[in-house]
Coordinates of C-alpha atoms in Angstrom, one line a residue:
Chain C
M1 CA 23.1 -23.8 -22.8
T2 CA 25.9 -22.4 -25.1
D3 CA 25.0 -25.0 -27.7
A4 CA 21.4 -23.9 -27.6
T5 CA 22.2 -20.2 -27.9
F6 CA 24.6 -20.9 -30.7
V7 CA 22.0 -22.9 -32.7
H8 CA 19.4 -20.4 -31.8
G9 CA 21.6 -17.5 -33.0
H10 CA 21.6 -18.9 -36.5
G11 CA 17.9 -18.6 -37.1
D12 CA 17.9 -15.2 -35.3
P13 CA 20.8 -13.2 -36.5
Y14 CA 19.7 -10.0 -34.7
H15 CA 19.2 -11.9 -31.4
L16 CA 15.7 -10.5 -31.1
H17 CA 14.9 -13.0 -28.4
G18 CA 17.8 -12.1 -26.3
G19 CA 19.6 -15.3 -27.0
R20 CA 17.6 -17.1 -24.4
P21 CA 17.9 -20.9 -24.4
Q22 CA 14.2 -21.8 -24.1
E23 CA 11.9 -21.1 -27.0
G24 CA 8.2 -21.2 -27.4
P25 CA 5.4 -18.8 -26.9
A26 CA 5.6 -16.3 -24.1
S27 CA 3.7 -17.2 -20.9
K28 CA 0.2 -15.9 -20.5
R29 CA 1.4 -13.5 -17.8
I30 CA 3.8 -11.8 -20.3
V31 CA 1.2 -11.5 -23.0
T32 CA -1.4 -10.1 -20.5
G33 CA 1.0 -7.6 -19.1
Y34 CA 2.1 -6.5 -22.6
G35 CA -1.5 -6.1 -23.8
F36 CA -2.4 -4.0 -20.8
W37 CA 0.7 -1.9 -21.3
I38 CA -0.5 -1.1 -24.8
F39 CA -3.9 -0.2 -23.5
L40 CA -2.2 2.1 -21.0
L41 CA -0.2 3.8 -23.7
S42 CA -3.4 4.4 -25.7
D43 CA -4.9 5.9 -22.6
I44 CA -1.9 8.2 -22.3
V45 CA -2.3 9.2 -25.9
M46 CA -6.0 10.1 -25.1
F47 CA -4.8 12.2 -22.2
S48 CA -2.3 13.9 -24.5
C49 CA -5.2 15.1 -26.6
F50 CA -6.8 16.6 -23.5
F51 CA -3.4 18.2 -22.6
A52 CA -3.1 19.6 -26.1
A53 CA -6.6 21.1 -25.8
Y54 CA -5.9 22.6 -22.4
A55 CA -2.5 24.0 -23.6
V56 CA -4.2 25.7 -26.6
L57 CA -7.2 27.0 -24.6
Q58 CA -5.2 28.1 -21.5
G59 CA -5.3 31.8 -22.3
Q60 CA -9.0 31.8 -23.5
T61 CA -10.5 32.9 -20.2
A62 CA -13.3 35.0 -21.8
G63 CA -12.8 37.7 -19.2
G64 CA -13.2 35.2 -16.4
P65 CA -10.7 34.2 -13.8
K66 CA -7.3 33.0 -14.7
G67 CA -5.6 29.9 -13.3
S68 CA -3.4 31.9 -11.0
E69 CA -6.5 33.4 -9.3
L70 CA -8.2 30.0 -8.9
F71 CA -5.6 27.3 -8.0
D72 CA -4.9 26.5 -4.3
L73 CA -1.4 25.0 -4.4
K74 CA -1.5 23.7 -0.9
S75 CA -4.5 21.5 -1.8
V76 CA -2.7 20.4 -5.0
A77 CA 0.4 19.5 -3.0
A78 CA -1.7 17.4 -0.6
E79 CA -3.4 15.7 -3.6
T80 CA 0.0 15.0 -5.0
A81 CA 1.3 13.5 -1.8
F82 CA -1.8 11.3 -1.4
L83 CA -1.4 9.9 -4.9
L84 CA 2.3 9.4 -4.6
L85 CA 1.9 7.6 -1.3
S86 CA -0.9 5.4 -2.7
S87 CA 1.4 4.5 -5.7
F88 CA 4.1 3.5 -3.2
T89 CA 1.8 1.4 -1.0
C90 CA 0.3 -0.2 -4.1
G91 CA 3.9 -1.4 -4.9
L92 CA 4.3 -2.7 -1.4
A93 CA 1.0 -4.6 -1.7
M94 CA 2.3 -6.2 -4.9
I95 CA 5.4 -7.4 -3.1
A96 CA 3.2 -8.9 -0.4
A97 CA 1.1 -10.6 -3.1
D98 CA 4.3 -12.0 -4.7
V99 CA 5.4 -13.5 -1.4
R100 CA 1.8 -14.7 -0.8
S101 CA 1.3 -12.7 2.4
L102 CA -2.5 -12.3 2.5
R103 CA -2.5 -10.0 5.6
W104 CA 0.1 -7.5 4.3
Y105 CA -1.5 -7.6 0.9
Q106 CA -4.9 -6.6 2.2
I107 CA -3.4 -3.9 4.5
G108 CA -1.4 -2.5 1.6
M109 CA -4.4 -2.4 -0.7
A110 CA -6.6 -0.8 2.1
V111 CA -4.0 1.9 2.7
T112 CA -3.8 2.5 -1.1
C113 CA -7.6 2.8 -1.2
L114 CA -7.6 5.3 1.6
F115 CA -5.0 7.5 0.0
G116 CA -6.9 7.3 -3.3
L117 CA -10.2 8.3 -1.6
G118 CA -8.4 11.2 0.1
F119 CA -7.2 12.4 -3.3
L120 CA -10.7 12.2 -4.7
A121 CA -12.1 14.0 -1.6
L122 CA -9.7 16.9 -2.1
E123 CA -10.4 17.1 -5.8
G124 CA -14.1 17.0 -5.2
R125 CA -13.8 19.8 -2.7
E126 CA -11.7 21.9 -5.2
F127 CA -14.2 21.4 -8.0
A128 CA -17.2 22.2 -5.7
D129 CA -15.3 25.3 -4.6
L130 CA -14.6 26.4 -8.2
V131 CA -18.2 25.9 -9.2
G132 CA -19.4 27.7 -6.1
R133 CA -17.3 30.7 -7.0
G134 CA -18.9 30.9 -10.5
A135 CA -15.9 29.3 -12.2
G136 CA -17.6 26.1 -13.4
P137 CA -16.8 24.4 -16.7
T138 CA -19.3 26.7 -18.5
R139 CA -17.5 29.9 -17.6
S140 CA -14.8 29.9 -20.3
A141 CA -12.9 27.7 -22.7
F142 CA -10.0 27.6 -20.3
L143 CA -12.2 26.2 -17.5
S144 CA -13.9 23.7 -19.9
A145 CA -10.5 22.3 -20.8
F146 CA -9.4 22.3 -17.2
F147 CA -12.5 20.4 -15.9
T148 CA -12.2 17.9 -18.8
L149 CA -8.6 17.2 -18.3
V150 CA -8.5 17.0 -14.5
G151 CA -12.0 15.5 -14.3
C152 CA -11.0 12.7 -16.7
H153 CA -8.0 11.9 -14.5
G154 CA -10.4 11.9 -11.4
M155 CA -12.7 9.5 -13.3
H156 CA -9.8 7.2 -13.9
V157 CA -8.9 7.3 -10.2
S158 CA -12.5 6.5 -9.2
A159 CA -12.5 3.5 -11.6
G160 CA -9.2 2.5 -10.2
I161 CA -10.6 2.5 -6.7
L162 CA -13.5 0.3 -7.8
W163 CA -11.0 -2.1 -9.4
L164 CA -8.9 -2.0 -6.2
L165 CA -11.8 -3.1 -4.1
T166 CA -12.7 -5.8 -6.6
M167 CA -9.1 -7.1 -6.4
M168 CA -9.2 -7.1 -2.6
A169 CA -12.4 -9.2 -2.7
Q170 CA -11.1 -11.5 -5.4
V171 CA -7.9 -12.3 -3.5
F172 CA -10.0 -12.7 -0.3
A173 CA -12.4 -15.1 -2.0
K174 CA -10.1 -17.0 -4.4
G175 CA -6.6 -16.6 -3.1
F176 CA -3.4 -15.9 -5.1
R177 CA -4.3 -17.9 -8.2
A178 CA -2.4 -17.4 -11.4
D179 CA -5.2 -15.6 -13.1
I180 CA -5.8 -13.3 -10.1
M181 CA -2.1 -12.5 -10.0
R182 CA -2.3 -11.4 -13.7
R183 CA -5.2 -9.1 -12.8
L184 CA -3.1 -7.7 -9.9
L185 CA -0.3 -7.0 -12.3
C186 CA -2.6 -5.1 -14.6
F187 CA -4.1 -3.2 -11.7
A188 CA -0.7 -2.1 -10.4
L189 CA 0.3 -0.9 -13.8
F190 CA -2.9 1.1 -14.1
W191 CA -2.5 2.7 -10.7
H192 CA 1.2 3.7 -11.3
A193 CA 0.2 5.1 -14.8
L194 CA -2.4 7.3 -13.1
D195 CA 0.3 8.7 -10.9
I196 CA 2.5 9.5 -14.0
I197 CA -0.4 11.3 -15.6
W198 CA -1.0 13.3 -12.4
V199 CA 2.7 14.4 -12.5
A200 CA 2.0 15.9 -15.9
I201 CA -1.2 17.5 -14.6
F202 CA 0.2 19.2 -11.5
S203 CA 3.2 20.4 -13.5
V204 CA 1.4 21.7 -16.6
V205 CA -1.9 22.7 -15.2
Y206 CA -1.3 23.9 -11.6
L207 CA 2.3 25.0 -11.4
F208 CA 2.4 26.5 -14.9
G209 CA -0.9 28.1 -14.3
S210 CA 0.0 29.7 -10.9
A211 CA 3.4 30.7 -12.1
A212 CA 2.2 32.4 -15.3
Chain X
M1 CA -1.4 -21.2 -16.2
S2 CA 1.8 -21.7 -14.5
D3 CA 3.4 -20.2 -11.4
Q4 CA 6.9 -21.3 -12.4
H5 CA 7.2 -18.5 -14.9
L6 CA 7.1 -16.1 -11.9
H7 CA 10.5 -17.5 -10.8
H8 CA 12.1 -17.5 -14.3
P9 CA 13.7 -14.3 -15.3
I10 CA 13.2 -15.2 -18.9
D11 CA 10.7 -12.8 -20.2
L12 CA 9.4 -9.6 -18.5
A13 CA 6.0 -8.0 -18.7
P14 CA 5.9 -4.3 -17.7
G15 CA 5.4 -4.2 -14.0
D16 CA 7.3 -7.5 -13.6
E17 CA 10.5 -7.8 -11.7
E18 CA 13.2 -10.4 -12.2
E19 CA 13.2 -11.7 -8.7
V20 CA 10.8 -12.5 -5.9
R21 CA 13.2 -11.5 -3.1
V22 CA 11.7 -8.9 -0.9
G23 CA 14.7 -6.9 0.1
P24 CA 15.9 -5.5 -3.2
R25 CA 12.4 -4.8 -4.3
L26 CA 11.7 -2.8 -1.1
V27 CA 14.9 -0.9 -1.7
G28 CA 13.7 -0.2 -5.2
Y29 CA 10.3 1.2 -4.1
F30 CA 11.9 3.3 -1.4
T31 CA 14.4 4.7 -3.8
G32 CA 11.7 5.6 -6.3
F33 CA 9.5 7.1 -3.7
G34 CA 12.4 9.2 -2.3
L35 CA 13.4 10.5 -5.7
A36 CA 9.7 11.2 -6.6
V37 CA 9.3 13.2 -3.4
L38 CA 12.5 15.1 -4.0
L39 CA 11.5 16.0 -7.6
T40 CA 7.9 17.0 -6.6
A41 CA 9.1 19.2 -3.8
T42 CA 11.6 20.9 -6.1
S43 CA 8.8 21.5 -8.7
F44 CA 6.6 23.1 -6.1
F45 CA 9.5 25.1 -4.7
V46 CA 10.6 26.4 -8.1
A47 CA 7.1 27.4 -9.0
G48 CA 6.6 29.5 -5.9
T49 CA 10.0 31.0 -5.4
H50 CA 11.5 34.3 -6.5
L51 CA 15.1 33.1 -6.1
V52 CA 15.5 31.8 -9.6
W53 CA 15.4 33.7 -12.9
Q54 CA 11.7 33.8 -13.7
P55 CA 11.8 32.9 -17.5
S56 CA 13.6 29.7 -16.6
I57 CA 10.8 28.4 -14.5
P58 CA 8.7 26.8 -17.2
V59 CA 11.7 24.9 -18.6
A60 CA 12.7 23.8 -15.1
L61 CA 9.1 22.6 -14.5
V62 CA 9.1 20.6 -17.7
V63 CA 12.5 19.0 -17.0
L64 CA 11.5 18.1 -13.5
A65 CA 8.2 16.6 -14.6
I66 CA 9.9 14.5 -17.3
A67 CA 12.5 13.4 -14.8
Q68 CA 9.8 12.3 -12.3
M69 CA 7.9 10.4 -15.0
G70 CA 11.2 8.6 -15.7
V71 CA 11.6 7.8 -12.1
H72 CA 8.1 6.3 -12.0
L73 CA 8.7 4.3 -15.1
V74 CA 11.9 2.8 -13.8
F75 CA 11.2 2.2 -10.1
F76 CA 7.4 1.6 -10.1
I77 CA 6.6 0.2 -13.6
H78 CA 10.0 -1.4 -13.9
I79 CA 10.8 -0.6 -17.5
T80 CA 14.4 -1.7 -17.9
T81 CA 17.0 -1.8 -20.7
D82 CA 16.9 -5.6 -20.6
P83 CA 16.8 -7.3 -24.0
D84 CA 13.7 -9.1 -22.7
N85 CA 12.1 -5.7 -22.2
T86 CA 12.5 -4.6 -25.9
N87 CA 8.8 -5.0 -26.7
N88 CA 7.7 -2.9 -23.8
I89 CA 10.2 -0.1 -24.6
L90 CA 9.3 -0.1 -28.3
A91 CA 5.6 0.3 -27.4
L92 CA 6.5 3.1 -25.0
A93 CA 8.6 4.8 -27.6
F94 CA 5.8 4.7 -30.1
G95 CA 3.3 6.0 -27.5
L96 CA 5.7 8.9 -26.8
L97 CA 6.0 9.7 -30.5
I98 CA 2.2 10.0 -30.8
V99 CA 2.1 12.1 -27.6
F100 CA 4.7 14.5 -28.8
L101 CA 3.1 14.8 -32.3
V102 CA -0.3 15.5 -30.8
V103 CA 0.8 18.0 -28.1
G104 CA 3.7 19.6 -30.0
G105 CA 1.7 19.8 -33.3
S106 CA -1.3 21.3 -31.7
L107 CA 0.7 24.0 -29.9
W108 CA 2.7 24.7 -33.0
I109 CA -0.3 25.1 -35.3
M110 CA -2.4 27.0 -32.9
S111 CA 0.4 29.5 -32.1
N112 CA 1.0 30.0 -35.8
L113 CA -2.7 30.7 -36.3
N114 CA -2.7 33.1 -33.4
Q115 CA 0.2 35.0 -34.9
N116 CA -1.1 35.1 -38.5
M117 CA -4.8 35.7 -37.6
P118 CA -4.9 37.7 -34.4
M119 CA -8.3 37.5 -32.8
P120 CA -9.9 40.9 -32.8
S121 CA -10.7 42.3 -29.4
M122 CA -14.3 42.8 -28.3
D123 CA -14.3 46.5 -29.2
Q124 CA -13.0 45.9 -32.7
L125 CA -15.7 43.2 -33.1
M126 CA -18.4 45.7 -32.1
Q127 CA -17.1 48.3 -34.5
M128 CA -17.1 45.7 -37.3
Q129 CA -20.8 45.0 -36.7
R130 CA -21.7 48.6 -37.1

């Protein structure tokens, strides 16, 4: 081991590979996870554009209602709790998958799905309420930016729930195969990243909006 | 391909953990969840309270949000400072650079424009048309 690292250190003066004894291409799991991580970062960059648009247009209400008159912080707190809990249960389901416990995996994913659906239901109710009060996306530039940003996140959650159900079915039908485990890794990353974006949304959009 | 890589703490993908033991991983998720709940509750409390100096609230909200994102990255996505995690961190750093350029740059330019070219109010616009 020490010999190997020593020899290895010669060709790699900056120890870019962490001085690990084994060489060779990274496993498929590493490459897949890394690739999906890069996709997620590009997704976050896309969201940052919507955030920039929202921040710039926040004051352009065109005489319409401001955020502080529209937002219901109790509903937002419930949405936040649902999404945070679903992120947590998703992590528990991944642990169950790693120890190959089919029952706990399916239970964890089902609970995650329910919390995600609860989030979507609350958000749908909020949007319907806003449109019903004449504060739809066509009312002002502020509301256009608001619906684009929050709606885009909602679309991501919807897509995530479809992916979640697919993963439940795939594990049910095919078991914990290596390729299925790679997909699970990607799904968990996606779901946790959605929660990170929601943190930015509830801070920047709702709490800023109702405080200002 | 191979399941054996799961049990080798050689190289880590984001979302990976070094061990398959359940106990420490559960502790990790519970810690992360507890911290996230604490930070979220603080954010909502700060936004609604009159107990703190009002101009400090936006800064406090930003700091709390960034802290919570950090908690999610560490405890849920498992970004670590391991040498094996260098690639993931570099990608994350580049992503953050772009995010700050886009958001900060937009805000900067637009506030500059607003200051140098104030939008005329509706009344002024009407007068201009006459």
